[in-house]
C-alpha positions as a Python dict, from the first residue, in 0.01 Angstrom:
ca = {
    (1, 'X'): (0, 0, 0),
    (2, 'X'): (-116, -206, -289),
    (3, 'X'): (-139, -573, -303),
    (4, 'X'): (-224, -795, -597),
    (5, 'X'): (-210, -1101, -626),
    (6, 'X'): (-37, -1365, -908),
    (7, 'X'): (-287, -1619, -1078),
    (8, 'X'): (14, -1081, -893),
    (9, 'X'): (3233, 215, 921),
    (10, 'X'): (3548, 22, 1272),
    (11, 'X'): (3831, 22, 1083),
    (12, 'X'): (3944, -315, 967),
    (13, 'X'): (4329, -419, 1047),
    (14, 'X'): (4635, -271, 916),
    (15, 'X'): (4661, -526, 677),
    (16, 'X'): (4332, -530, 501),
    (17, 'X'): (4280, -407, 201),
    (18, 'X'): (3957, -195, 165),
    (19, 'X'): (3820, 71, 34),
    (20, 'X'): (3545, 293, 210),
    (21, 'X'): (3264, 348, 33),
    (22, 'X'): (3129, 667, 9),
    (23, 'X'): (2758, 760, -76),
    (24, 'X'): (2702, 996, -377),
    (25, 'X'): (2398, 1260, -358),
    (26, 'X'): (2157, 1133, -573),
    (27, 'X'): (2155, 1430, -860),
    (28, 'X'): (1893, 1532, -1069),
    (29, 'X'): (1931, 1306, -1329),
    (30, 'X'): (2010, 985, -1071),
    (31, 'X'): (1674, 755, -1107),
    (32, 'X'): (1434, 876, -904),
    (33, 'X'): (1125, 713, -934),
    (34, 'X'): (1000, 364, -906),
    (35, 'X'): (1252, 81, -798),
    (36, 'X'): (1164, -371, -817),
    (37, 'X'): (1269, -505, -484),
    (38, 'X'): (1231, -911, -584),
    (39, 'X'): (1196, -1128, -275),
    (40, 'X'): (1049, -826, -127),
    (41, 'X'): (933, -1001, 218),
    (42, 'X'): (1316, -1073, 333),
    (43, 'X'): (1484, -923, 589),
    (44, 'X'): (1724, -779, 317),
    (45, 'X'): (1458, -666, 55),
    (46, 'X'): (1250, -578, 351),
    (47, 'X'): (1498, -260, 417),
    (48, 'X'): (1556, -178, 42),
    (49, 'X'): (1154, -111, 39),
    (50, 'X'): (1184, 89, 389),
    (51, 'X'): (1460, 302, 236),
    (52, 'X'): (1349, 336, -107),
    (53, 'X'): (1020, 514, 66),
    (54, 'X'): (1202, 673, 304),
    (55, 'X'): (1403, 846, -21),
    (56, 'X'): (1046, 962, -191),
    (57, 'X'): (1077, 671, -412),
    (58, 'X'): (778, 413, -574),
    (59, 'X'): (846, 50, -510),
    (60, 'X'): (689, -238, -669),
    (61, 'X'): (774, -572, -427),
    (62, 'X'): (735, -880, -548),
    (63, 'X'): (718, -1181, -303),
    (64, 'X'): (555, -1514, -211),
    (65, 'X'): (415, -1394, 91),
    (66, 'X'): (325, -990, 72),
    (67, 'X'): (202, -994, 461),
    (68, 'X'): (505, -1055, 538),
    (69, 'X'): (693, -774, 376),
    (70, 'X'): (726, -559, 699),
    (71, 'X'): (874, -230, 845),
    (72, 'X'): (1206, -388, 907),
    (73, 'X'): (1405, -410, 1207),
    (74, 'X'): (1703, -256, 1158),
    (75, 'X'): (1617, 103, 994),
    (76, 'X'): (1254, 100, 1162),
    (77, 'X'): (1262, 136, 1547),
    (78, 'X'): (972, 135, 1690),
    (79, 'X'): (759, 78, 1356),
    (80, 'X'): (970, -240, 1362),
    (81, 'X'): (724, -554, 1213),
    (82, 'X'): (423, -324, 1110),
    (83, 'X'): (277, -339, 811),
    (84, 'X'): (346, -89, 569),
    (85, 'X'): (102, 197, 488),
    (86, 'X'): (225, 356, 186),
    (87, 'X'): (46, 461, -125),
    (88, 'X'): (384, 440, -312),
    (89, 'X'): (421, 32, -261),
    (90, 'X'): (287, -230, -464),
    (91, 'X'): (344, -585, -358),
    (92, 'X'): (295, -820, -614),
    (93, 'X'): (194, -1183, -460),
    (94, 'X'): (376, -1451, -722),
    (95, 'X'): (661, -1667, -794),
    (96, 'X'): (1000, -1543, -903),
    (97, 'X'): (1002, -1877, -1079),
    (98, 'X'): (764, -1827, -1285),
    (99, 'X'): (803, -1584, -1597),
    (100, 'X'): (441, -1461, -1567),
    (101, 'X'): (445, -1341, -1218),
    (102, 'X'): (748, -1158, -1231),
    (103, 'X'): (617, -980, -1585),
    (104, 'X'): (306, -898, -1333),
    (105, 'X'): (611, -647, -1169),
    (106, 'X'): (701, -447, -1475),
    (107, 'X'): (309, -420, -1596),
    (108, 'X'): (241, -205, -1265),
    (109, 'X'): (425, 77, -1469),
    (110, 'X'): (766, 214, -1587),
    (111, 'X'): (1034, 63, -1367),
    (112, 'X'): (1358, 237, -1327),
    (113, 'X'): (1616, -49, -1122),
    (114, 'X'): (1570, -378, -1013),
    (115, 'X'): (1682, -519, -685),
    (116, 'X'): (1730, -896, -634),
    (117, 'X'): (1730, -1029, -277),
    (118, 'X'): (1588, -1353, -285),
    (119, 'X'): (1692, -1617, -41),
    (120, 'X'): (1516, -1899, 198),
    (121, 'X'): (1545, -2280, 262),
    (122, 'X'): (1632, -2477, -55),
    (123, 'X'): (1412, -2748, 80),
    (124, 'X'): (1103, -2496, 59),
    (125, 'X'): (1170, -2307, -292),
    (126, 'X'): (1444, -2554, -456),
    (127, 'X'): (1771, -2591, -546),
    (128, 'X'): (1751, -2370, -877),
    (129, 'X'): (1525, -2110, -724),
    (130, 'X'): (1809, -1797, -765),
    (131, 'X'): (1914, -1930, -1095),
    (132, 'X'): (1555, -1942, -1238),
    (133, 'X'): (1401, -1672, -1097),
    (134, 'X'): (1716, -1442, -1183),
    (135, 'X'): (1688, -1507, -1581),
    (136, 'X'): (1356, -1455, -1502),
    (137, 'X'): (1371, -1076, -1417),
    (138, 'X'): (1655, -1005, -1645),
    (139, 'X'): (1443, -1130, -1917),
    (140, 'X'): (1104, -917, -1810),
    (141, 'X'): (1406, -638, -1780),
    (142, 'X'): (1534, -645, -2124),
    (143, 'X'): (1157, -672, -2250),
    (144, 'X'): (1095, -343, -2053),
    (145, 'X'): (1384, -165, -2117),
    (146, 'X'): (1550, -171, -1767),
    (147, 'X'): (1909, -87, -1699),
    (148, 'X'): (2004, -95, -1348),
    (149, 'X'): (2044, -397, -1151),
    (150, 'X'): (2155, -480, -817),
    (151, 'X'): (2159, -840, -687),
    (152, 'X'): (2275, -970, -338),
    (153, 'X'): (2425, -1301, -286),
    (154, 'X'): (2711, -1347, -59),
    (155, 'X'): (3041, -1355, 54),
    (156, 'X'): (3234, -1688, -36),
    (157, 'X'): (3054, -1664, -400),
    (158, 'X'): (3176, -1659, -733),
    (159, 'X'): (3571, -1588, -735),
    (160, 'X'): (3548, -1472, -345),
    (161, 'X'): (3542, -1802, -156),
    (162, 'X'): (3930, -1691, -46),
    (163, 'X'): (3772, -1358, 138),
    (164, 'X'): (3559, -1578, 335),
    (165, 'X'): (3649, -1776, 678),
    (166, 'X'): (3754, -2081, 765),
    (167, 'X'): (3459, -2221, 948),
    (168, 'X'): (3231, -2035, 672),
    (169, 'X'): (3436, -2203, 390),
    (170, 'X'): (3322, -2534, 612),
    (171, 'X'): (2986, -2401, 574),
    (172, 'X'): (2983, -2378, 199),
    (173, 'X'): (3155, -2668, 140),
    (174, 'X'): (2869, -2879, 358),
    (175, 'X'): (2549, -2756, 473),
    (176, 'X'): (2505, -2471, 232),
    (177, 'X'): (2677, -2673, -64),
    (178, 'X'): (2307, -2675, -282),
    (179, 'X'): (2259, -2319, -152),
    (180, 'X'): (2620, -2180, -330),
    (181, 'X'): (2570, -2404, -591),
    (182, 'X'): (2280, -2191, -692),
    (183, 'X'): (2409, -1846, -568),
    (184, 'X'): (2719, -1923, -806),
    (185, 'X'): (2511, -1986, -1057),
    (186, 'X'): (2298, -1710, -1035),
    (187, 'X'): (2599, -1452, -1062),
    (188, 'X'): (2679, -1651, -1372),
    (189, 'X'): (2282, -1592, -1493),
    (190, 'X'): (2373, -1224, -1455),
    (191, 'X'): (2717, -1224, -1572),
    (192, 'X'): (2606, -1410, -1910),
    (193, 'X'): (2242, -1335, -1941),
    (194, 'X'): (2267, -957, -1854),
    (195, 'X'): (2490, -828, -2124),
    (196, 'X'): (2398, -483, -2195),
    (197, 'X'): (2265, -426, -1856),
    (198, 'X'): (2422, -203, -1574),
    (199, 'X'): (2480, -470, -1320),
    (200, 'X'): (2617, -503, -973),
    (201, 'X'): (2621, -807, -805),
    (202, 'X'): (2676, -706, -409),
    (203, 'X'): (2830, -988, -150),
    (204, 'X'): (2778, -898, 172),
    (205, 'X'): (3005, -1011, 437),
    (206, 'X'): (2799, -1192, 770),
    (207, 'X'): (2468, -1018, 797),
    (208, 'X'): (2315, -893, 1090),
    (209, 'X'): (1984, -672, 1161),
    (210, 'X'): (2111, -402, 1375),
    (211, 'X'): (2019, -13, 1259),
    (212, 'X'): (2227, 119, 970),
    (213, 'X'): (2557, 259, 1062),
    (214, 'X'): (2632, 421, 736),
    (215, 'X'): (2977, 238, 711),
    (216, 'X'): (3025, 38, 376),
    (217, 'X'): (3374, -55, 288),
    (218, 'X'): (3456, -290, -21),
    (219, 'X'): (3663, -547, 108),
    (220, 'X'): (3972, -692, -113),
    (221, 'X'): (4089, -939, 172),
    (222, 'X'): (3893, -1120, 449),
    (223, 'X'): (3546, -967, 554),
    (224, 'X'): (3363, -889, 877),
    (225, 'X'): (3006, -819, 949),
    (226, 'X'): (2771, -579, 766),
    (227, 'X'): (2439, -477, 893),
    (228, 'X'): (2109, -529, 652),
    (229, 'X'): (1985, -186, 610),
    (230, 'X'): (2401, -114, 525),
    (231, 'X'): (2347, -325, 235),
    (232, 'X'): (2028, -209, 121),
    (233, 'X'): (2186, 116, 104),
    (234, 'X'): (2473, 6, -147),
    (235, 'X'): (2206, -138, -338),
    (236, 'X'): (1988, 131, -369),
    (237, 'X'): (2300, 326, -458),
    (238, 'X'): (2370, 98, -724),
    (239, 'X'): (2063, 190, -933),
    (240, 'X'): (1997, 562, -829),
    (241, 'X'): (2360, 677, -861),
    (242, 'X'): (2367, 763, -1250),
    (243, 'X'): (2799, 712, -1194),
    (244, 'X'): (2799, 459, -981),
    (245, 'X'): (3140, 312, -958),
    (246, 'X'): (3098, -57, -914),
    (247, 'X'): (2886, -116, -1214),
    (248, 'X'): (2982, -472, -1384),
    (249, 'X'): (3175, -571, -1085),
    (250, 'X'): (3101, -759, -763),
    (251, 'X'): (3215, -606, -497),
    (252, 'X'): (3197, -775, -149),
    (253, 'X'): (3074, -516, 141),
    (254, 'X'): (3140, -515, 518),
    (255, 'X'): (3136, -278, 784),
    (256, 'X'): (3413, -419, 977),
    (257, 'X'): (3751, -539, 849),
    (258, 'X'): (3967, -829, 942),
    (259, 'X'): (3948, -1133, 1048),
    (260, 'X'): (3646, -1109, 1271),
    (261, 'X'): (3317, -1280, 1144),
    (262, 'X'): (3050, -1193, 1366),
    (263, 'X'): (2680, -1311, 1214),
    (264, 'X'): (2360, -1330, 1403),
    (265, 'X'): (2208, -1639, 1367),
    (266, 'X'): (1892, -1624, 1544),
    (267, 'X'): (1609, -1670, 1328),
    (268, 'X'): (1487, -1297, 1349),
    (269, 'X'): (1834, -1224, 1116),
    (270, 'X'): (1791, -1545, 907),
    (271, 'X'): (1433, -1483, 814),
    (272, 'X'): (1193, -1681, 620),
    (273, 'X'): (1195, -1538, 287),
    (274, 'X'): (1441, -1295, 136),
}
């Protein structure tokens, strides 16, 4: 590993609409060779690094904090919080806020698909943070030539507030206000700002760490729980699957269906940084 630094399935209920999602084999000419995870030290990014190794990839990582970009809990086991020893990672220390550390990513050579999983306290990276550091990429993207995107924000966001619950809708509407306010606008960022890019903005239903179960349904009505690495998955999908099917949408993801909404909140699944 290389780090630089910057000045570098459950069914749901009769009545839910879903669709399981099913994971293409990645064919010869799918992208297969070095994939952005931005906000690389979250619990999220964390297992789109893990799996994009595991899958013979090259990741560049770009994150505040590159010690903390760890084998993550859900798809690691035992290697669960170890540092990663890979010759195929680069972790770029920087600020997605800032246009010069995130070109720092696309300088460490050709870069095939982008993942965005940024997240953390507004308090501690601002109220504008996804907004910013979104145009950000897709700018160094367009300058590099870079097609595929994938970018996790959440149930409730955008045009799916409806698909979330009640006490969630609570949630948004109060002590995450600032932090919707800027996931909104971020899907806006790559709604407007990415035209001519092959986009997927993923909302995960509630988010927990437990090991990947392989079951991704897109959810039309009210969504359950979704682990991490399940996620990362769909995302890496989304930019290694040359006919991927949700490209210029946003579909929202969950594991289990109905009207169940079960999210780990201890501060292991929260994280620091993502």
């Amino acid at each position: 590993m290389r780090v630089t630094t910057a000045p570098l399935f459950l069914l749901p209920l009769a009545t839910q609409a879903f669709a399981p999602f099913s994971t293409p084999k990645r064919s010869p000419s799918a992208l297969d060779a070095t994939i952005a995870v931005i906000g690389a030290s979250g619990l999220t990014a964390q297992e789109c690094v893990y799996q994009a190794l595991a899958n013979g990839d090259n990741v560049v990582g770009l994150t505040r904090n590159p010690a903390n970009c760890v084998i993550p809990g859900g798809s690691g086991g035992g290697k669960a919080g170890e540092a990663f020893a890979s010759d195929a990672l680069t972790l770029i220390a920087g600020d997605v806020t800032k246009q010069e550390d995130v070109n720092k990513v696309f300088a460490a050579g050709p870069i095939d698909g982008v993942v965005i999983a940024l997240g953390g306290k507004t308090k501690d990276v601002g109220e504008t943070m996804l907004r910013d550091g979104t145009s950000n990429v897709i700018n160094a993207m367009k300058a590099n030539g870079v097609k595929r995107l994938s970018v996790v924000t959440s149930i409730g966001a955008g045009d799916s507030k409806s698909q979330a619950p009640f006490f969630f809708k609570v949630l948004m509407m109060t002590a995450m206000k600032k932090v919707f306010t800027d996931k909104n606008g971020q899907e806006e960022v790559v709604k407007v700002e990415g035209d001519g890019l092959e986009w997927c903005i993923v909302r995960p239903g509630g988010l927990t760490v437990e090991p990947p179960t392989g079951i991704i349904n897109v959810i039309q009505g009210e969504a359950g729980s979704i682990a991490r690495a399940d996620v990362a998955q769909f995302c890496l999908d989304a930019l290694t699957t040359p006919d991927f099917p949700y490209i210029g949408q946003t579909p929202c993801i969950s594991s289990v269906g109905g009207t169940s909404w079960v999210k780990d909140r201890t501060a292991a699944a929260r994280g620091a940084e993502e």
